[in-house]
């Protein structure tokens, strides 16, 4: 049974065509280009984002009336997995951009759509979510960026850190605290023009393709139409998006590990030591066998959570369980794949070191391992105390 078949069986022919389109793009010149950029210590070229957008991929889940494909969550995952097989950070970043298009298409107002939807869908402008602050990302309730009511809009002050694609985005969906009342709201903040925005790259050696940055806003004006989630609604909406993101990050980690295991298995089947292929040495064979077990377990856990999100069922615990397990498994498993290949596994001729450096960061983005355990722990009594199995698992 092909590795991704449980997803593919549930996709429509049009969605399968999108997955095929993504596969051809990712396996083409793009694959070598992102690896070469990593070897040079640079992010992959901005032009690839334009090409991805030209394929219609940023509008993957946008409504058809907005030029999108209305793809399901399972299809979104499969498209992301096709890219994650070649480069985890690239997949993370392009999904992140796509998420902002989906948000405006599905939940934006007519005026918001008129201002930014088409440029976002076509890749003419890029946007990222900005919630984390330098004081910490786990405790979102403590964020300090403020929005002050002014004539015709709001004035925003504060610093957002670890913004994916932050060095190149033209806008951010920013979570801020209203200075009157103290509730949280989300705004679409255009960053261009004037000196009220500062951008500082957060240097991550080996993982610069995330293009992480801190963005500092100093009395930065946003107009009335830019309010995306009203005070009191924003945190819930943000957490819903983060919850789904946990599942597709986990799915991408699975795809990166699957590609690494395929690579290691191929190599170990052909390289000979002591008169036989590496894979014929039982000790080494068992190490890759162990990787395959945990990979399949992560794959199953992610699929369960993905189906829940796809069906709009509660998935907080399932998302946290699959993200923690899939990311930990990918970090460990890619390391094992590198090791079984000998020194060449760690060399620049292979992309496994790049994948490991990038997947490692997935243990922080969209919530750390400890925060995943915290979410799961809070539901233990509800999910597991009933000896015959709870009907209310989340
Ligand atoms: C590649 C990448 C991309 C990212 N993209 C974005 C983005 O686009 N937008 C955005 O807003 N943010 C983004 N982030 C930020 C990410 O969401 C935060 O890094 C994350 O939420 C953790 O916040 P922190 O790094 O400030 O750690 P902190 O919150 O300071 O936590 C530090 C450590 O303490 C642990 N900890 C915290 N609270 C508890 C607790 N209650 N119990 C036990 N342990 C605890 C954490 O698990 C962590 O190990 C990104 C991060 C990375 C690495």
PDB file of C-alpha atoms in Angstrom, residues 52 90-91 94 104 118 154 196 201 237 248 255 282 355:
ATOM      1  CA  UNK A  52       4.451  28.404  -6.298  1.00  0.00           C
ATOM      2  CA  UNK A  90      10.253  25.560   2.567  1.00  0.00           C
ATOM      3  CA  UNK A  91       7.063  23.584   3.180  1.00  0.00           C
ATOM      4  CA  UNK A  94       4.812  28.250   1.902  1.00  0.00           C
ATOM      5  CA  UNK A 104      -8.945  36.381   4.427  1.00  0.00           C
ATOM      6  CA  UNK A 118      -5.946  39.034  -4.724  1.00  0.00           C
ATOM      7  CA  UNK A 154      -5.690  51.998  15.419  1.00  0.00           C
ATOM      8  CA  UNK A 196       7.225  53.032  12.120  1.00  0.00           C
ATOM      9  CA  UNK A 201      16.380  38.919  11.086  1.00  0.00           C
ATOM     10  CA  UNK A 237      -9.692  32.124  16.513  1.00  0.00           C
ATOM     11  CA  UNK A 248      -0.039  19.824   9.343  1.00  0.00           C
ATOM     12  CA  UNK A 255       6.881  13.271   5.194  1.00  0.00           C
ATOM     13  CA  UNK A 282      21.333  -7.322  10.987  1.00  0.00           C
ATOM     14  CA  UNK A 355      16.119  18.256   7.002  1.00  0.00           C
TER      15      UNK A 355
END
